[in-house]
């Protein structure tokens, strides 16, 4: 089998002896079928027994062993080393999933992650018989919606790359939303409204998703969290739980503007989303922009698209939800 | 270790302490908590990392009109090569339908048939399709559900805590000694009842489906107190592990129609089991594969595997019912089952033996069934015995869930009727455990843990694997003796107290070396072939001498004494197994 | 070389808050002899926000947008990452899901249109790399960007989600993108290597979570600065807006004093191939700090 020499530059930190983290290099011959977890094992078993990481199932189902390789978050038992060297070359840097939360080497503190898991109430709320003679019926389609998100293994890959989590510690993050979604689409659950309200909260909820799609890139189980986040946004409106706030108006504003102009009127979007008071916050910026010719006045707005009637017609026939004039 | 440290060891008091947070432990904790008892679950992993989550294929229950608990029981007993206790099997199979429906109603997401009922598929050794499944990740679906309901109920979990000893004195159970991995701080958990749900022991083999964590700690902790282990010689080798890696390709692959071929393109199961072919029980298929390989009809660079072919099932079926398996074969072997065969070979998978238990979950201290006060066990670490000499696919999740919950019921009853009281502990009760751990932490020997462990696992696969002979087993006995001696002179690199997995691995190796002897001694003494235990020198089943459970006791000098106990035979009289 | 023609989906920003993007795109295309046919029938792509509110409508409107490129027998190019993300997303979904295509086409039939899937949807940057070629571009360079340290900022929506965008960006690896770096090299500039180059500027939560957006933009600008950047270049006008117009508040959010010009990709190319700065709309950029020295 094909082999090559690879240098692994490994993040090391043992709070009992180190003041600061440092990197150590390990050079080894690696076979083509080696996975990152094989390398972690070899470092511990062949080089230094004090090297520390979490692992258990070794086949991608327990979610313990995620680390970063050259910045890419990977579930180490499922990531082939040669595929990484194809991208990054023969020097691979192994680091913990989140350097800010290191306990020791690759082991990080996951308390915040698990707290958020709990905060979205990750359990079915339903009355059930202790000795049932029949099971609650679930159609294959309903089951498939749930199965799609029930395969999340809580590896926290998505959570650790989420920019919103990084700068806002209240934000639940993609994994918790996937969990929330899994119960929201469960027809047996009695708690739907409360669940939607949880993920609908400003700062914590789905409205703070920056739409970077990183969560979808790093999921080792193909869960595609951002797809679920979008569906949660849809649910908020569909179930009539949308609050009258800047985030929801930001979404509705697009449709309103397209309906009226065909294009997005940027000034309108800000005024509509923020309200009069909120718009004031942007005055300084607006002034700067105006000076640089970046703000269009009513008399020099871009022209509406041709065939505006088509657009209005499509909005009429294809809309799945109305812009209710509640606010 | 300074004396003051030992004196200051904190003591926490509980009604019940459960060791292990897989399906059995967590489901029991949930019921006990709901009954208003004070319960703690201690696990060396986060509960959701437990190996129950790795179960793929399904959970058995006779839900359909054409099926019955009786048929299920018959298949289970026949599959067990008649070594299972039939009262326990009947109980489990009777309980299966309501248990599966209950977990579904708790939230478990099963794949469904078009009418909205739980879907079922065929599995090896089953006369009817009764494997209820969630794609090919059934264990994950069930484990998540019990954990979710347990946190909803308010169960207290001690995650990443390592239990290093049972406090068992004067014939009564008093609790456990544990430490947190984070800081190596010892705590005594003083409890009226202790339940072990610590999982299986197939990690003693090199080629295994088991997680790194499945080091069977609970078994040797119990055995070191002079309590017996039962039927340890029975280790199931799953026929379809990914070649070289041992990673599990679920029996669901065969349940859905996968076929086995040798290097000559022959569907060889046709000649060994003309009726059920690939759906014969695991022990039989594993032996057939091993036979094909031994006789030179293997595939792959080392000719040490055979092919499983699923291409004829089509992409759609594979993607909806076996997506995880496809992913695994691609990750580990680069083989895409939609378009090409996958190389597989037998791999150590499941522990039929374990801590002897009665049907209520009480741990037994001898072959006559005398009960240990306050000690309970369930799941793979326990031997009730519902699997006998060979477990049928999809009966393990069922075993864990049925007996996990039933043991909880027993514990609740025993607490309510006053059988159990809190036997106070003293700091000295932790001396032995702390001595062992600190001893390893400060060890200065020259032997290396990974080297000894590799030797153990390689030799077990070689000498106590699918095929066994007197000669190979005696050789393994000697190897184990040598390794145990060398283990006394180990050293570890990591001398610190923070998240010391070097220490943890060393402790675990000690457990593996201890229980491996039970496997080998049981296998030496059992001069017959039954279920998963196959002796070349005694290829036939011998009901006259060995239709018996083995109970093995370890003496302080490491020698093992065996006594045999009766098998509970019910309505299914032992017959020759033909598939 | 055959004359390249594309249907241009300009998006709303290029015609409002980033007029310099419109100007520079047109000037560059003109200089390179590429014909861009403005899709005058096109609507706003709805960004991610319309999808959050009314996902199906977003699908139908963008299918219509593509239809107009198809009717002109032209491949579509976009000049905004978010437009690219949305329209390519719709195209990928329609091309893989026959049932959905049928449903969308039923609605399009109301206005006499039909989605066929014949036009590709690429960002202009990748059309340049793939069709025009970096070698050819390099030949057009008259003012090499020598000794300028340029931080490429890719923007999320041109490279993610990988399973969709990789079909339109020559399989760019989102963990380690190289397209923009190579483009800078072709213009003889020095690409700056920094961790934030493929990360998020937070634009899509500018209104509801300004602190998040400012901080993310600030972190990216700080990282570029710390790695020696003289300027940032991005193919996305939304990233550009956050990094340029909001540079002050972004700097404040990370407690730094950052002064870094942020150019649209087409402005950078324009400079290198000798287009007059005025025709590239450089006077519209807010951060002018050091820009003059760099140009001269």
PDB file of C-alpha atoms in Angstrom, chain C residues 17-210:
ATOM      1  CA  UNK C  17     -24.772  51.389  -2.644  1.00  0.00           C
ATOM      2  CA  UNK C  18     -21.788  50.118  -4.622  1.00  0.00           C
ATOM      3  CA  UNK C  19     -21.906  52.067  -7.901  1.00  0.00           C
ATOM      4  CA  UNK C  20     -18.154  51.484  -8.133  1.00  0.00           C
ATOM      5  CA  UNK C  21     -18.821  47.773  -8.593  1.00  0.00           C
ATOM      6  CA  UNK C  22     -21.042  48.470 -11.587  1.00  0.00           C
ATOM      7  CA  UNK C  23     -18.585  50.913 -13.083  1.00  0.00           C
ATOM      8  CA  UNK C  24     -15.537  48.739 -12.592  1.00  0.00           C
ATOM      9  CA  UNK C  25     -17.254  45.605 -13.851  1.00  0.00           C
ATOM     10  CA  UNK C  26     -18.308  47.349 -17.027  1.00  0.00           C
ATOM     11  CA  UNK C  27     -14.903  48.947 -17.523  1.00  0.00           C
ATOM     12  CA  UNK C  28     -13.024  45.682 -17.005  1.00  0.00           C
ATOM     13  CA  UNK C  29     -15.338  43.719 -19.284  1.00  0.00           C
ATOM     14  CA  UNK C  30     -14.975  46.366 -21.917  1.00  0.00           C
ATOM     15  CA  UNK C  31     -11.196  46.409 -21.713  1.00  0.00           C
ATOM     16  CA  UNK C  32     -10.984  42.622 -21.854  1.00  0.00           C
ATOM     17  CA  UNK C  33     -13.416  42.478 -24.740  1.00  0.00           C
ATOM     18  CA  UNK C  34     -16.063  40.593 -22.835  1.00  0.00           C
ATOM     19  CA  UNK C  35     -19.661  41.424 -23.588  1.00  0.00           C
ATOM     20  CA  UNK C  36     -21.997  41.609 -20.616  1.00  0.00           C
ATOM     21  CA  UNK C  37     -25.686  41.710 -21.482  1.00  0.00           C
ATOM     22  CA  UNK C  38     -27.524  43.240 -18.536  1.00  0.00           C
ATOM     23  CA  UNK C  39     -30.601  41.215 -17.612  1.00  0.00           C
ATOM     24  CA  UNK C  40     -33.077  44.043 -17.469  1.00  0.00           C
ATOM     25  CA  UNK C  41     -35.968  41.728 -16.609  1.00  0.00           C
ATOM     26  CA  UNK C  42     -34.299  40.334 -13.495  1.00  0.00           C
ATOM     27  CA  UNK C  43     -35.648  40.769  -9.985  1.00  0.00           C
ATOM     28  CA  UNK C  44     -33.793  40.896  -6.710  1.00  0.00           C
ATOM     29  CA  UNK C  45     -32.571  37.413  -5.741  1.00  0.00           C
ATOM     30  CA  UNK C  46     -34.152  37.855  -2.318  1.00  0.00           C
ATOM     31  CA  UNK C  47     -30.896  37.082  -0.540  1.00  0.00           C
ATOM     32  CA  UNK C  48     -31.196  34.539   2.268  1.00  0.00           C
ATOM     33  CA  UNK C  49     -33.994  36.565   3.779  1.00  0.00           C
ATOM     34  CA  UNK C  50     -36.707  35.905   1.247  1.00  0.00           C
ATOM     35  CA  UNK C  51     -35.822  32.209   1.494  1.00  0.00           C
ATOM     36  CA  UNK C  52     -36.337  32.426   5.258  1.00  0.00           C
ATOM     37  CA  UNK C  53     -39.755  33.989   4.780  1.00  0.00           C
ATOM     38  CA  UNK C  54     -41.112  32.476   1.600  1.00  0.00           C
ATOM     39  CA  UNK C  55     -38.757  29.818   0.309  1.00  0.00           C
ATOM     40  CA  UNK C  56     -40.853  28.733  -2.627  1.00  0.00           C
ATOM     41  CA  UNK C  57     -41.323  32.247  -3.930  1.00  0.00           C
ATOM     42  CA  UNK C  58     -37.575  32.736  -3.777  1.00  0.00           C
ATOM     43  CA  UNK C  59     -37.216  29.590  -5.849  1.00  0.00           C
ATOM     44  CA  UNK C  60     -39.711  30.706  -8.486  1.00  0.00           C
ATOM     45  CA  UNK C  61     -38.402  34.267  -8.822  1.00  0.00           C
ATOM     46  CA  UNK C  62     -34.837  33.064  -9.296  1.00  0.00           C
ATOM     47  CA  UNK C  63     -35.957  30.405 -11.757  1.00  0.00           C
ATOM     48  CA  UNK C  64     -37.445  33.275 -13.720  1.00  0.00           C
ATOM     49  CA  UNK C  65     -34.168  35.165 -13.505  1.00  0.00           C
ATOM     50  CA  UNK C  66     -32.345  32.198 -14.982  1.00  0.00           C
ATOM     51  CA  UNK C  67     -35.010  31.823 -17.681  1.00  0.00           C
ATOM     52  CA  UNK C  68     -34.065  35.181 -19.136  1.00  0.00           C
ATOM     53  CA  UNK C  69     -30.434  34.141 -19.480  1.00  0.00           C
ATOM     54  CA  UNK C  70     -31.590  30.905 -21.109  1.00  0.00           C
ATOM     55  CA  UNK C  71     -33.783  32.790 -23.554  1.00  0.00           C
ATOM     56  CA  UNK C  72     -30.720  34.760 -24.634  1.00  0.00           C
ATOM     57  CA  UNK C  73     -28.762  31.519 -24.970  1.00  0.00           C
ATOM     58  CA  UNK C  74     -26.193  32.902 -22.586  1.00  0.00           C
ATOM     59  CA  UNK C  75     -24.538  31.681 -19.427  1.00  0.00           C
ATOM     60  CA  UNK C  76     -25.287  33.885 -16.481  1.00  0.00           C
ATOM     61  CA  UNK C  77     -22.617  35.685 -14.495  1.00  0.00           C
ATOM     62  CA  UNK C  78     -23.196  37.303 -11.130  1.00  0.00           C
ATOM     63  CA  UNK C  79     -21.115  39.955  -9.422  1.00  0.00           C
ATOM     64  CA  UNK C  80     -22.359  39.478  -5.878  1.00  0.00           C
ATOM     65  CA  UNK C  81     -21.666  36.371  -3.798  1.00  0.00           C
ATOM     66  CA  UNK C  82     -25.122  36.298  -2.299  1.00  0.00           C
ATOM     67  CA  UNK C  83     -26.810  36.570  -5.688  1.00  0.00           C
ATOM     68  CA  UNK C  84     -24.508  33.764  -6.793  1.00  0.00           C
ATOM     69  CA  UNK C  85     -25.416  31.663  -3.774  1.00  0.00           C
ATOM     70  CA  UNK C  86     -29.137  32.122  -4.231  1.00  0.00           C
ATOM     71  CA  UNK C  87     -29.394  31.660  -7.941  1.00  0.00           C
ATOM     72  CA  UNK C  88     -26.965  28.744  -8.077  1.00  0.00           C
ATOM     73  CA  UNK C  89     -28.826  27.170  -5.165  1.00  0.00           C
ATOM     74  CA  UNK C  90     -32.068  27.379  -7.118  1.00  0.00           C
ATOM     75  CA  UNK C  91     -30.426  26.091 -10.273  1.00  0.00           C
ATOM     76  CA  UNK C  92     -28.879  23.119  -8.457  1.00  0.00           C
ATOM     77  CA  UNK C  93     -32.175  22.244  -6.800  1.00  0.00           C
ATOM     78  CA  UNK C  94     -34.112  22.481 -10.043  1.00  0.00           C
ATOM     79  CA  UNK C  95     -31.565  20.437 -11.947  1.00  0.00           C
ATOM     80  CA  UNK C  96     -31.505  17.598  -9.416  1.00  0.00           C
ATOM     81  CA  UNK C  97     -35.186  17.442  -8.471  1.00  0.00           C
ATOM     82  CA  UNK C  98     -37.542  16.752 -11.359  1.00  0.00           C
ATOM     83  CA  UNK C  99     -40.616  17.027  -9.163  1.00  0.00           C
ATOM     84  CA  UNK C 100     -39.639  20.467  -7.950  1.00  0.00           C
ATOM     85  CA  UNK C 101     -38.801  21.552 -11.494  1.00  0.00           C
ATOM     86  CA  UNK C 102     -42.263  20.511 -12.578  1.00  0.00           C
ATOM     87  CA  UNK C 103     -43.892  22.457  -9.788  1.00  0.00           C
ATOM     88  CA  UNK C 104     -41.837  25.582 -10.447  1.00  0.00           C
ATOM     89  CA  UNK C 105     -42.490  25.355 -14.157  1.00  0.00           C
ATOM     90  CA  UNK C 106     -46.223  25.160 -13.529  1.00  0.00           C
ATOM     91  CA  UNK C 107     -45.965  28.558 -11.917  1.00  0.00           C
ATOM     92  CA  UNK C 108     -43.643  29.942 -14.572  1.00  0.00           C
ATOM     93  CA  UNK C 109     -46.133  28.779 -17.203  1.00  0.00           C
ATOM     94  CA  UNK C 110     -48.523  31.407 -15.849  1.00  0.00           C
ATOM     95  CA  UNK C 111     -46.236  34.027 -17.352  1.00  0.00           C
ATOM     96  CA  UNK C 112     -45.283  31.960 -20.352  1.00  0.00           C
ATOM     97  CA  UNK C 113     -41.808  30.928 -19.198  1.00  0.00           C
ATOM     98  CA  UNK C 114     -40.102  27.601 -18.709  1.00  0.00           C
ATOM     99  CA  UNK C 115     -36.959  26.732 -16.818  1.00  0.00           C
ATOM    100  CA  UNK C 116     -34.782  24.406 -18.933  1.00  0.00           C
ATOM    101  CA  UNK C 117     -31.487  24.298 -17.129  1.00  0.00           C
ATOM    102  CA  UNK C 118     -29.423  25.310 -20.141  1.00  0.00           C
ATOM    103  CA  UNK C 119     -27.548  28.275 -18.662  1.00  0.00           C
ATOM    104  CA  UNK C 120     -24.787  27.992 -16.145  1.00  0.00           C
ATOM    105  CA  UNK C 121     -24.682  30.423 -13.205  1.00  0.00           C
ATOM    106  CA  UNK C 122     -21.223  31.562 -12.196  1.00  0.00           C
ATOM    107  CA  UNK C 123     -19.672  34.436 -10.398  1.00  0.00           C
ATOM    108  CA  UNK C 124     -17.868  36.698 -12.859  1.00  0.00           C
ATOM    109  CA  UNK C 125     -14.643  35.937 -11.013  1.00  0.00           C
ATOM    110  CA  UNK C 126     -14.823  32.242 -11.838  1.00  0.00           C
ATOM    111  CA  UNK C 127     -16.003  32.923 -15.382  1.00  0.00           C
ATOM    112  CA  UNK C 128     -12.877  35.025 -15.837  1.00  0.00           C
ATOM    113  CA  UNK C 129     -10.621  32.336 -14.421  1.00  0.00           C
ATOM    114  CA  UNK C 130     -12.283  29.494 -16.279  1.00  0.00           C
ATOM    115  CA  UNK C 131     -13.167  31.040 -19.647  1.00  0.00           C
ATOM    116  CA  UNK C 132     -10.868  34.006 -20.079  1.00  0.00           C
ATOM    117  CA  UNK C 133      -7.969  32.390 -18.317  1.00  0.00           C
ATOM    118  CA  UNK C 134      -5.439  33.783 -15.900  1.00  0.00           C
ATOM    119  CA  UNK C 135      -2.660  33.559 -18.479  1.00  0.00           C
ATOM    120  CA  UNK C 136      -4.585  35.788 -20.827  1.00  0.00           C
ATOM    121  CA  UNK C 137      -5.419  38.142 -18.006  1.00  0.00           C
ATOM    122  CA  UNK C 138      -1.767  38.298 -17.014  1.00  0.00           C
ATOM    123  CA  UNK C 139      -0.904  39.379 -20.541  1.00  0.00           C
ATOM    124  CA  UNK C 140      -3.210  42.374 -20.199  1.00  0.00           C
ATOM    125  CA  UNK C 141      -1.469  43.656 -17.095  1.00  0.00           C
ATOM    126  CA  UNK C 142       0.148  47.030 -17.750  1.00  0.00           C
ATOM    127  CA  UNK C 143       0.442  48.247 -14.185  1.00  0.00           C
ATOM    128  CA  UNK C 144       1.620  45.231 -12.225  1.00  0.00           C
ATOM    129  CA  UNK C 145       0.554  45.329  -8.572  1.00  0.00           C
ATOM    130  CA  UNK C 146       4.146  44.721  -7.551  1.00  0.00           C
ATOM    131  CA  UNK C 147       4.969  44.893  -3.860  1.00  0.00           C
ATOM    132  CA  UNK C 148       1.355  45.324  -2.888  1.00  0.00           C
ATOM    133  CA  UNK C 149       0.229  42.964  -0.161  1.00  0.00           C
ATOM    134  CA  UNK C 150      -3.314  42.111  -1.020  1.00  0.00           C
ATOM    135  CA  UNK C 151      -5.542  40.162   1.354  1.00  0.00           C
ATOM    136  CA  UNK C 152      -8.030  38.059  -0.588  1.00  0.00           C
ATOM    137  CA  UNK C 153     -11.390  37.890   1.154  1.00  0.00           C
ATOM    138  CA  UNK C 154     -13.429  35.214  -0.569  1.00  0.00           C
ATOM    139  CA  UNK C 155     -16.825  35.752   1.024  1.00  0.00           C
ATOM    140  CA  UNK C 156     -18.913  32.777   2.081  1.00  0.00           C
ATOM    141  CA  UNK C 157     -21.436  32.526  -0.681  1.00  0.00           C
ATOM    142  CA  UNK C 158     -19.085  32.040  -3.572  1.00  0.00           C
ATOM    143  CA  UNK C 159     -17.466  28.974  -2.004  1.00  0.00           C
ATOM    144  CA  UNK C 160     -20.173  27.529   0.222  1.00  0.00           C
ATOM    145  CA  UNK C 161     -22.145  25.353   0.386  1.00  0.00           C
ATOM    146  CA  UNK C 162     -19.477  23.283  -1.312  1.00  0.00           C
ATOM    147  CA  UNK C 163     -21.896  20.671  -2.676  1.00  0.00           C
ATOM    148  CA  UNK C 164     -23.602  23.402  -4.704  1.00  0.00           C
ATOM    149  CA  UNK C 165     -21.003  26.071  -5.427  1.00  0.00           C
ATOM    150  CA  UNK C 166     -18.305  23.588  -6.384  1.00  0.00           C
ATOM    151  CA  UNK C 167     -20.312  22.935  -9.510  1.00  0.00           C
ATOM    152  CA  UNK C 168     -19.918  26.586 -10.498  1.00  0.00           C
ATOM    153  CA  UNK C 169     -16.491  27.533  -9.206  1.00  0.00           C
ATOM    154  CA  UNK C 170     -14.239  24.832 -10.633  1.00  0.00           C
ATOM    155  CA  UNK C 171     -14.478  22.815  -7.430  1.00  0.00           C
ATOM    156  CA  UNK C 172     -12.921  25.480  -5.234  1.00  0.00           C
ATOM    157  CA  UNK C 173     -12.081  23.895  -1.877  1.00  0.00           C
ATOM    158  CA  UNK C 174     -13.864  26.013   0.674  1.00  0.00           C
ATOM    159  CA  UNK C 175     -11.395  25.090   3.416  1.00  0.00           C
ATOM    160  CA  UNK C 176      -8.476  26.161   1.307  1.00  0.00           C
ATOM    161  CA  UNK C 177      -9.636  28.329  -1.587  1.00  0.00           C
ATOM    162  CA  UNK C 178      -7.046  29.470  -4.121  1.00  0.00           C
ATOM    163  CA  UNK C 179      -8.928  31.160  -6.984  1.00  0.00           C
ATOM    164  CA  UNK C 180      -8.664  34.691  -5.687  1.00  0.00           C
ATOM    165  CA  UNK C 181      -5.055  34.183  -4.612  1.00  0.00           C
ATOM    166  CA  UNK C 182      -4.189  33.033  -8.121  1.00  0.00           C
ATOM    167  CA  UNK C 183      -5.959  36.007  -9.591  1.00  0.00           C
ATOM    168  CA  UNK C 184      -3.897  38.350  -7.435  1.00  0.00           C
ATOM    169  CA  UNK C 185      -0.758  36.523  -8.557  1.00  0.00           C
ATOM    170  CA  UNK C 186      -1.783  36.952 -12.191  1.00  0.00           C
ATOM    171  CA  UNK C 187      -1.919  40.682 -11.545  1.00  0.00           C
ATOM    172  CA  UNK C 188       1.559  40.349 -10.007  1.00  0.00           C
ATOM    173  CA  UNK C 189       0.336  41.306  -6.537  1.00  0.00           C
ATOM    174  CA  UNK C 190       1.285  39.499  -3.342  1.00  0.00           C
ATOM    175  CA  UNK C 191      -1.579  37.528  -1.826  1.00  0.00           C
ATOM    176  CA  UNK C 192      -1.623  37.720   1.963  1.00  0.00           C
ATOM    177  CA  UNK C 193      -2.058  34.415   3.755  1.00  0.00           C
ATOM    178  CA  UNK C 194      -4.379  34.786   6.746  1.00  0.00           C
ATOM    179  CA  UNK C 195      -6.891  32.638   8.577  1.00  0.00           C
ATOM    180  CA  UNK C 196      -9.952  34.777   7.973  1.00  0.00           C
ATOM    181  CA  UNK C 197      -9.782  34.755   4.209  1.00  0.00           C
ATOM    182  CA  UNK C 198     -12.577  32.207   3.835  1.00  0.00           C
ATOM    183  CA  UNK C 199     -14.597  33.301   6.847  1.00  0.00           C
ATOM    184  CA  UNK C 200     -17.729  35.333   7.309  1.00  0.00           C
ATOM    185  CA  UNK C 201     -18.131  39.128   7.527  1.00  0.00           C
ATOM    186  CA  UNK C 202     -21.540  38.869   9.185  1.00  0.00           C
ATOM    187  CA  UNK C 203     -23.336  41.039   6.626  1.00  0.00           C
ATOM    188  CA  UNK C 204     -26.563  39.074   6.808  1.00  0.00           C
ATOM    189  CA  UNK C 205     -27.163  40.025  10.425  1.00  0.00           C
ATOM    190  CA  UNK C 206     -26.095  43.661  10.029  1.00  0.00           C
ATOM    191  CA  UNK C 207     -29.533  44.867  11.018  1.00  0.00           C
ATOM    192  CA  UNK C 208     -30.666  42.438  13.708  1.00  0.00           C
ATOM    193  CA  UNK C 209     -27.274  41.677  15.271  1.00  0.00           C
ATOM    194  CA  UNK C 210     -24.971  44.591  14.470  1.00  0.00           C
TER     195      UNK C 210
END
